Short mmCIF file of the N, C-alpha and C atoms (twelve columns), coordinates in Angstrom:
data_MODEL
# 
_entry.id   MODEL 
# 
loop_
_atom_site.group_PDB 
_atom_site.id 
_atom_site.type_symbol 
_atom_site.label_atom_id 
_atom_site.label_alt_id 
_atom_site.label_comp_id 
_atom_site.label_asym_id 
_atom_site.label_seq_id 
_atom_site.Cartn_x 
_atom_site.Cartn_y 
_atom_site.Cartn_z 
_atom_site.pdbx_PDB_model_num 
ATOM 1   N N  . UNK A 1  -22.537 37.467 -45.438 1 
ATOM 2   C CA . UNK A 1  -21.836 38.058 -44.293 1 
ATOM 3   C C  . UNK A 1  -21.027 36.973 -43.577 1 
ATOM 4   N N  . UNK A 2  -19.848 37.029 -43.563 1 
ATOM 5   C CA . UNK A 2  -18.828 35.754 -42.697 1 
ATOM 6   C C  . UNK A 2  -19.290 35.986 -41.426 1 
ATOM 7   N N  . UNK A 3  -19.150 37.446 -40.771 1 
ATOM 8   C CA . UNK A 3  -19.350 36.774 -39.457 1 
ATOM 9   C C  . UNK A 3  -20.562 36.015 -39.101 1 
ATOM 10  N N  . UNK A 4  -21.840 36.033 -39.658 1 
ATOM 11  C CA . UNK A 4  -23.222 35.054 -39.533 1 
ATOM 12  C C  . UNK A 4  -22.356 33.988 -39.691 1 
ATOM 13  N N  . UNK A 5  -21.780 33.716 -40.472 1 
ATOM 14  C CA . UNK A 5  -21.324 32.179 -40.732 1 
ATOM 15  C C  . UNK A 5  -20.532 31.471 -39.577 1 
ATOM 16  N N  . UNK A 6  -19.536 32.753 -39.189 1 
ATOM 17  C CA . UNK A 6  -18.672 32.256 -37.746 1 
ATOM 18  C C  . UNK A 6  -19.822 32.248 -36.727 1 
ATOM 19  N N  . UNK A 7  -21.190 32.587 -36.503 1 
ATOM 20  C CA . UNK A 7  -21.839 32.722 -35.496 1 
ATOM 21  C C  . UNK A 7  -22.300 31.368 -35.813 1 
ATOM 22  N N  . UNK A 8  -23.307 31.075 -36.997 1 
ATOM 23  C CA . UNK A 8  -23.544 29.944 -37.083 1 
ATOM 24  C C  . UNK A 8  -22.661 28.625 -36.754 1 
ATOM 25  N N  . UNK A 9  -21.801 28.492 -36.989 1 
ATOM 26  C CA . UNK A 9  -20.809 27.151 -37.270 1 
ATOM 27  C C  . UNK A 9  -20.638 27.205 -35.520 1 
ATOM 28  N N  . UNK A 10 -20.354 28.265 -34.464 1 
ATOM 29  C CA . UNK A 10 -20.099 28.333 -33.336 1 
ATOM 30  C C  . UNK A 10 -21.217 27.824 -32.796 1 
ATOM 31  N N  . UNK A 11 -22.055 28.073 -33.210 1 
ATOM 32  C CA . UNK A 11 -23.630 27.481 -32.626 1 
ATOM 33  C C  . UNK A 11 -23.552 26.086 -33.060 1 
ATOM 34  N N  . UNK A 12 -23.384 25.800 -33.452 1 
ATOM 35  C CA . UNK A 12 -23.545 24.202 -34.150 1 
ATOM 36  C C  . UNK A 12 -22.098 23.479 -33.729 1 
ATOM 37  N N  . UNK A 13 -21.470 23.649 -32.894 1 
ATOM 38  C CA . UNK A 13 -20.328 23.344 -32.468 1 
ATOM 39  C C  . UNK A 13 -20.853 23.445 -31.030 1 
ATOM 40  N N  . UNK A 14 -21.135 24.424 -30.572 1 
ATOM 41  C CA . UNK A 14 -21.722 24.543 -28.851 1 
ATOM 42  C C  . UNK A 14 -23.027 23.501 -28.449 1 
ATOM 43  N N  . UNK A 15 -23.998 23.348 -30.028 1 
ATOM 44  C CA . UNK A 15 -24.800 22.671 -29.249 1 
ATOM 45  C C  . UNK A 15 -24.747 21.044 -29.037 1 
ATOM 46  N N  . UNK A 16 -24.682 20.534 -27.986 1 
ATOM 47  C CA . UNK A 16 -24.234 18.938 -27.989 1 
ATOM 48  C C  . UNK A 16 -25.585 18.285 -27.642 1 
ATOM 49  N N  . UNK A 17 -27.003 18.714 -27.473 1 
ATOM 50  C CA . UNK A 17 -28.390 18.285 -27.413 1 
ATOM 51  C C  . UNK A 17 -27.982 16.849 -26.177 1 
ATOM 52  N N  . UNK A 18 -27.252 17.366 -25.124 1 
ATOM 53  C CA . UNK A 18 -27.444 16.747 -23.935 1 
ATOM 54  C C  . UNK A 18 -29.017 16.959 -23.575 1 
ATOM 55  N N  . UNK A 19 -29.718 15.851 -22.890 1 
ATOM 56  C CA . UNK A 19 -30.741 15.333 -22.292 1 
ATOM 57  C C  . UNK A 19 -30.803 16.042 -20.726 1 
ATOM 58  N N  . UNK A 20 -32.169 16.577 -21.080 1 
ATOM 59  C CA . UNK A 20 -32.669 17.721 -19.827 1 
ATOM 60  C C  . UNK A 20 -31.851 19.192 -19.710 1 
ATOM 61  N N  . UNK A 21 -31.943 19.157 -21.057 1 
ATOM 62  C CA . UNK A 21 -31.046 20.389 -21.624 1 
ATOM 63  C C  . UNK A 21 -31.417 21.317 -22.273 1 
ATOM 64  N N  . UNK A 22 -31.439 22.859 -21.701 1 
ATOM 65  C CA . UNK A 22 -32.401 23.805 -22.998 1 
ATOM 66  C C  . UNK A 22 -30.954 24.652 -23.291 1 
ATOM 67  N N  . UNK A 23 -31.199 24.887 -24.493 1 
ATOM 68  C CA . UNK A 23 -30.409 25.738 -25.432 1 
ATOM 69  C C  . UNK A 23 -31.000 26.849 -26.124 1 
ATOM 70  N N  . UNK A 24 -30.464 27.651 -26.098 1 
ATOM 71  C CA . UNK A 24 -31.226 28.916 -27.483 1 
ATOM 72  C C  . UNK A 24 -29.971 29.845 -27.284 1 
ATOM 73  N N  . UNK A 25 -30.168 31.172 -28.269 1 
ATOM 74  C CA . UNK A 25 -29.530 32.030 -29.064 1 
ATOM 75  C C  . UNK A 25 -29.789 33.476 -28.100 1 
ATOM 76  N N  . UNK A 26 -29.442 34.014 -28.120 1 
ATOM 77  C CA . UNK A 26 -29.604 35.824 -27.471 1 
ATOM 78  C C  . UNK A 26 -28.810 36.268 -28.368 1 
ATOM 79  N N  . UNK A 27 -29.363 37.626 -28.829 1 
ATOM 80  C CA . UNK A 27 -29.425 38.703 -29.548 1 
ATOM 81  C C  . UNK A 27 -29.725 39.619 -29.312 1 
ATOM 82  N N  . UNK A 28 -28.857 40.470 -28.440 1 
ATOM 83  C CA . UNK A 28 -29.136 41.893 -27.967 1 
ATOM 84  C C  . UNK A 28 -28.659 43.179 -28.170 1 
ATOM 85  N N  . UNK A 29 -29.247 43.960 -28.507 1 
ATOM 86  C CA . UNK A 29 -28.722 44.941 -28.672 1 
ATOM 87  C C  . UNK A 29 -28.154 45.919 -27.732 1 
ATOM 88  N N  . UNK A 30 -27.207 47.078 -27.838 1 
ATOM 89  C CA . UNK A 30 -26.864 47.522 -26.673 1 
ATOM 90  C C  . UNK A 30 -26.900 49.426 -27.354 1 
ATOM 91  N N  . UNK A 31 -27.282 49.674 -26.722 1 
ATOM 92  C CA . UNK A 31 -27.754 51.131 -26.760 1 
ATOM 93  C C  . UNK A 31 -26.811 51.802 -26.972 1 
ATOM 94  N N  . UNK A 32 -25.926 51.552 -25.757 1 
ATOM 95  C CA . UNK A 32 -25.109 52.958 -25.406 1 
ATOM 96  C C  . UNK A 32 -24.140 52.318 -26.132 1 
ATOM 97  N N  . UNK A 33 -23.485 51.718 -26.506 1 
ATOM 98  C CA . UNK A 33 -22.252 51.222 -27.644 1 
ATOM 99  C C  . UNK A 33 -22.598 50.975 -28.589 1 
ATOM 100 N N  . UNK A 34 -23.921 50.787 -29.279 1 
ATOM 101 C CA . UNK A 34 -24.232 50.564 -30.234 1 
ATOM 102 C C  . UNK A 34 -23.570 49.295 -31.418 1 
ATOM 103 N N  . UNK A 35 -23.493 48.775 -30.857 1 
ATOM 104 C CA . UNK A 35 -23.596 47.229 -30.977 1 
ATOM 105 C C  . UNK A 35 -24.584 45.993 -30.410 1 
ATOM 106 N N  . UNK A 36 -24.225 44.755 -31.633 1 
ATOM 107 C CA . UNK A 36 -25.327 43.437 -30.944 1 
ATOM 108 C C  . UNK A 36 -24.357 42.384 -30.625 1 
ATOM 109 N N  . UNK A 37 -24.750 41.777 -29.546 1 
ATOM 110 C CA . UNK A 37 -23.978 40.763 -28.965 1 
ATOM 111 C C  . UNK A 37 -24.792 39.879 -29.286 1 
ATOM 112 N N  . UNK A 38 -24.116 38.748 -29.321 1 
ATOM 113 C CA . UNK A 38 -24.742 37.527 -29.986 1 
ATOM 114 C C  . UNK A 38 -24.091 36.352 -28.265 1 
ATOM 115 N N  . UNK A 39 -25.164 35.594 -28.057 1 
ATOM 116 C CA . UNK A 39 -24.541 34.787 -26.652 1 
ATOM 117 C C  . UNK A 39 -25.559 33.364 -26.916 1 
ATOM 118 N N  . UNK A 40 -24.533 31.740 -26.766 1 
ATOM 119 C CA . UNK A 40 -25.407 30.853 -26.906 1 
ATOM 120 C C  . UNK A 40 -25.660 30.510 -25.428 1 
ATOM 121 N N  . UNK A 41 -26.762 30.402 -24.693 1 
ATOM 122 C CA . UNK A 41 -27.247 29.844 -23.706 1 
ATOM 123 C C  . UNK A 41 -27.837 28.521 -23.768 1 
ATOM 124 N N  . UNK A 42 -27.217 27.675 -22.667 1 
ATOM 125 C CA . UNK A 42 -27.541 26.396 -22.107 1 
ATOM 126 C C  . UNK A 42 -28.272 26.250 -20.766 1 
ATOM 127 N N  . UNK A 43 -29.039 25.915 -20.188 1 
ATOM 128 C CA . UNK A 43 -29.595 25.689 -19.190 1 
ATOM 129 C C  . UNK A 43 -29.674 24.287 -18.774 1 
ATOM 130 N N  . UNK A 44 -29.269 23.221 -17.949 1 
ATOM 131 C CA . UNK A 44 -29.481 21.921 -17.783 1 
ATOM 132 C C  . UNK A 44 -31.144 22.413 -16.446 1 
ATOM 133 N N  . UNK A 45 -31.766 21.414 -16.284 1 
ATOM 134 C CA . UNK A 45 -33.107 21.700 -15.683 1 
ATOM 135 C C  . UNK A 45 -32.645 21.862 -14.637 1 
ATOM 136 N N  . UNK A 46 -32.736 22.841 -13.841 1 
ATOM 137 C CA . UNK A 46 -33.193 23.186 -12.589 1 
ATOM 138 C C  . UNK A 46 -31.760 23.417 -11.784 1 
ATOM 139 N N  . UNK A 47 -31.028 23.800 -13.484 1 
ATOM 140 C CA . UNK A 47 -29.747 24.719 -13.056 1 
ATOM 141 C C  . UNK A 47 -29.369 26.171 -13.354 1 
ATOM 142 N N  . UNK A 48 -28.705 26.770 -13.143 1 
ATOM 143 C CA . UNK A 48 -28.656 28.047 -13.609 1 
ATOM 144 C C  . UNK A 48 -28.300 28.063 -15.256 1 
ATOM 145 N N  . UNK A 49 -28.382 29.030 -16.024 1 
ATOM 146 C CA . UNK A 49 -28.088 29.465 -16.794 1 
ATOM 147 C C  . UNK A 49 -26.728 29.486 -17.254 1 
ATOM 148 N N  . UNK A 50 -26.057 29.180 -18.997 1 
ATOM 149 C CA . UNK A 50 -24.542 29.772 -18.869 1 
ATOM 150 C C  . UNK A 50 -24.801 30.223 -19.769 1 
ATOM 151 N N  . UNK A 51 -24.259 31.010 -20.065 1 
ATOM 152 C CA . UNK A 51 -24.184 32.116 -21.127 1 
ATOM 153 C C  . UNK A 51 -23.038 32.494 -22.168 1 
ATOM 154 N N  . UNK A 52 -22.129 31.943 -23.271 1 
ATOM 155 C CA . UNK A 52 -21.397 31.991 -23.746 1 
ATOM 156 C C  . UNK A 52 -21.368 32.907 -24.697 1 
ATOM 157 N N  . UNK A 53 -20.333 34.356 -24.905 1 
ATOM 158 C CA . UNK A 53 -20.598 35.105 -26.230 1 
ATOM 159 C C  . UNK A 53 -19.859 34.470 -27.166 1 
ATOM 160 N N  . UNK A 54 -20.846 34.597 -28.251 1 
ATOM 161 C CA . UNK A 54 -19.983 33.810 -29.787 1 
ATOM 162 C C  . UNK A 54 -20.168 34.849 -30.625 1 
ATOM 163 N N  . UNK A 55 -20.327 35.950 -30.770 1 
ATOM 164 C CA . UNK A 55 -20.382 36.898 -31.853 1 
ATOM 165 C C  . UNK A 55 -20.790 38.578 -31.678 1 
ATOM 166 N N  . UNK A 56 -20.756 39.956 -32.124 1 
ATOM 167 C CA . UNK A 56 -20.472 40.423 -32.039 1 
ATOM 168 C C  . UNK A 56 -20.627 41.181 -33.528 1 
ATOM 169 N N  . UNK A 57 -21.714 42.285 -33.520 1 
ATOM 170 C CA . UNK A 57 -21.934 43.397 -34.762 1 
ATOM 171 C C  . UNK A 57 -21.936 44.681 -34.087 1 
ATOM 172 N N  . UNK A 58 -21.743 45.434 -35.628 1 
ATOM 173 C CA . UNK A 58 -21.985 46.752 -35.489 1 
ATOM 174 C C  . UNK A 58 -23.894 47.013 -35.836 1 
ATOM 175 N N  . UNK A 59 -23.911 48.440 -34.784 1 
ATOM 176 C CA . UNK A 59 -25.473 48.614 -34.980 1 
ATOM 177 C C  . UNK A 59 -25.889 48.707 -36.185 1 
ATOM 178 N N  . UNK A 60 -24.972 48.888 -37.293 1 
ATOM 179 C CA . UNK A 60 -25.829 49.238 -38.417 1 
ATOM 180 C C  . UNK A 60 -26.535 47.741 -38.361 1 
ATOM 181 N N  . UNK A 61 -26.186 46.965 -38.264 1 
ATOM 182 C CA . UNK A 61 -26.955 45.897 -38.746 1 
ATOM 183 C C  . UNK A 61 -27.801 44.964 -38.050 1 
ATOM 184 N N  . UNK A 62 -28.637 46.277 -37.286 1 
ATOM 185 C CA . UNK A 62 -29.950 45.741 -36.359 1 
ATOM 186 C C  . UNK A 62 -30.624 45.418 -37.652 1 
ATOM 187 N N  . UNK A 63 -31.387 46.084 -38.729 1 
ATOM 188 C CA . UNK A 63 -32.136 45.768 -39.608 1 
ATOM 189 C C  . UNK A 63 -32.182 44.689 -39.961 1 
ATOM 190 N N  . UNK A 64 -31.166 43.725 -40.092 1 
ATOM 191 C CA . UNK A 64 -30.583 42.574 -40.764 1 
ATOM 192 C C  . UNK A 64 -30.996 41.337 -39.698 1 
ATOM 193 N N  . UNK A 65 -31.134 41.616 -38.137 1 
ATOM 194 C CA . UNK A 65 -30.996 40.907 -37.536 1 
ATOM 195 C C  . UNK A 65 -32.350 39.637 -37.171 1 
ATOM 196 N N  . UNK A 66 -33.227 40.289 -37.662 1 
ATOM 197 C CA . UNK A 66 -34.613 39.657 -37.577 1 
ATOM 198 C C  . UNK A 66 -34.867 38.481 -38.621 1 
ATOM 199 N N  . UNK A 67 -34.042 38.596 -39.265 1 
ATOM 200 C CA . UNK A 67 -33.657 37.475 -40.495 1 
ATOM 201 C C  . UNK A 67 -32.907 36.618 -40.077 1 
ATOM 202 N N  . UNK A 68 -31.606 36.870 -39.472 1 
ATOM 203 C CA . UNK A 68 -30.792 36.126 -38.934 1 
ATOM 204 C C  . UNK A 68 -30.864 35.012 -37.587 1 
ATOM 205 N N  . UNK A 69 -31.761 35.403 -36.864 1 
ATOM 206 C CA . UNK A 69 -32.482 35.379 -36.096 1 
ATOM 207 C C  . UNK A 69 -33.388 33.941 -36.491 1 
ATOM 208 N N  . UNK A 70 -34.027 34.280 -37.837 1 
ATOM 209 C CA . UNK A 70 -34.619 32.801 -37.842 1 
ATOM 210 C C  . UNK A 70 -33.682 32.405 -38.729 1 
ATOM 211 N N  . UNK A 71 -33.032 32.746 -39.043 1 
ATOM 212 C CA . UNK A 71 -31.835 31.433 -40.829 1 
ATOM 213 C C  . UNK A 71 -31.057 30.829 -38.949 1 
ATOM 214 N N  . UNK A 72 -30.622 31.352 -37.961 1 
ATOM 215 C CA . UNK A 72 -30.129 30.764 -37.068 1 
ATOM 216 C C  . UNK A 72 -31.069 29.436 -36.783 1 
ATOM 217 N N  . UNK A 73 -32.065 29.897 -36.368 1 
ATOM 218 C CA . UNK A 73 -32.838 28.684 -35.463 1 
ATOM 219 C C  . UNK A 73 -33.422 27.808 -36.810 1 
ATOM 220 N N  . UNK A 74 -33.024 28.273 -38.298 1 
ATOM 221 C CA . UNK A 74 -33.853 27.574 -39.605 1 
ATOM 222 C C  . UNK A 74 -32.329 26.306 -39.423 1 
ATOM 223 N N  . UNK A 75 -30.872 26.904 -39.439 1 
ATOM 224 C CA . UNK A 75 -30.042 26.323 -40.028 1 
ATOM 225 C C  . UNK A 75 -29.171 25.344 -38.183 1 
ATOM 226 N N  . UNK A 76 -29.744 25.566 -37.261 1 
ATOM 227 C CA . UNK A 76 -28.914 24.876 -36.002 1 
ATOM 228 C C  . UNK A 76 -30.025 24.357 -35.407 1 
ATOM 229 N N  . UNK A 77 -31.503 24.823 -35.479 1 
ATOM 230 C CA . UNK A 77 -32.554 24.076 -34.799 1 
ATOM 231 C C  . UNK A 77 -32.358 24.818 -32.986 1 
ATOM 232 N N  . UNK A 78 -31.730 25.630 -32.932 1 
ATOM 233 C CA . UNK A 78 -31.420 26.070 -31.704 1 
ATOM 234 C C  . UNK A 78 -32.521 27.862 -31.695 1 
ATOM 235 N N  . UNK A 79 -33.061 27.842 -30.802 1 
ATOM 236 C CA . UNK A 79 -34.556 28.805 -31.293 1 
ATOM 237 C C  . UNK A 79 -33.094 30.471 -30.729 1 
ATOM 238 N N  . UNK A 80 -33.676 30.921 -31.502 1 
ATOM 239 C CA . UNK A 80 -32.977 32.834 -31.729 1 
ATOM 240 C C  . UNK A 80 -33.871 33.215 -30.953 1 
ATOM 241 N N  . UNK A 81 -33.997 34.380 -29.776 1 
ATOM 242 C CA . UNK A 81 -34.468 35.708 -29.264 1 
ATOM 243 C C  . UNK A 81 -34.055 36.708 -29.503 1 
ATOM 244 N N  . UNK A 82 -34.881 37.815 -29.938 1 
ATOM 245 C CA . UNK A 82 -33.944 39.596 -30.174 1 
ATOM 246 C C  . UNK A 82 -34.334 39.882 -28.718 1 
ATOM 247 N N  . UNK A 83 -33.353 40.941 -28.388 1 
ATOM 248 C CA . UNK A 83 -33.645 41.886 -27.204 1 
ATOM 249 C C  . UNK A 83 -32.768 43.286 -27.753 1 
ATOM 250 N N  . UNK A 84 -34.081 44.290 -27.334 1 
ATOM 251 C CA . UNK A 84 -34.016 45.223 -27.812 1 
ATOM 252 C C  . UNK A 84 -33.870 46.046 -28.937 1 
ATOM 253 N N  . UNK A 85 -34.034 45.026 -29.908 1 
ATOM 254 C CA . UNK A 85 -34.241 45.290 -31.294 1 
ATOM 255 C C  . UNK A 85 -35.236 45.126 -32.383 1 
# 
């Protein structure tokens, strides 16, 4: 699937493993449009949250996503969450 690949390579481009820095993946699904948004989040400590979208499916391919999910955090080291799926 290319777009995993454009999600991946975007992830591995976003993450710069700055010091006092949390990073991870969101993966959510959305009900009423039926689509998954894909968003990389950064947190520096004891700052807010940013939230960047890097990707973007159709619902068919919630099934798929629980896989992707870890080949993400297997292949960037950056940990994946599902929501709502």
């Amino acid at each position: 699937e290319i777009m995993e690949q454009i999600v991946i390579e975007e992830i591995k481009k976003l993450f710069k493993k700055k010091r006092n820095t949390l990073y991870s993946v969101r993966i959510v699904y959305i009900v009423y449009t039926d689509t998954i948004n894909v968003f990389f989040e950064e947190q520096k400590i004891g700052e807010s949250t940013y939230s960047y979208p890097i990707g973007q499916f159709t619902g068919d391919m919630k099934d798929k996503m629980h896989e992707f999910a870890k080949r993400i955090t297997k292949e960037t080291k950056v940990s994946a969450k599902l929501f709502n799926l």
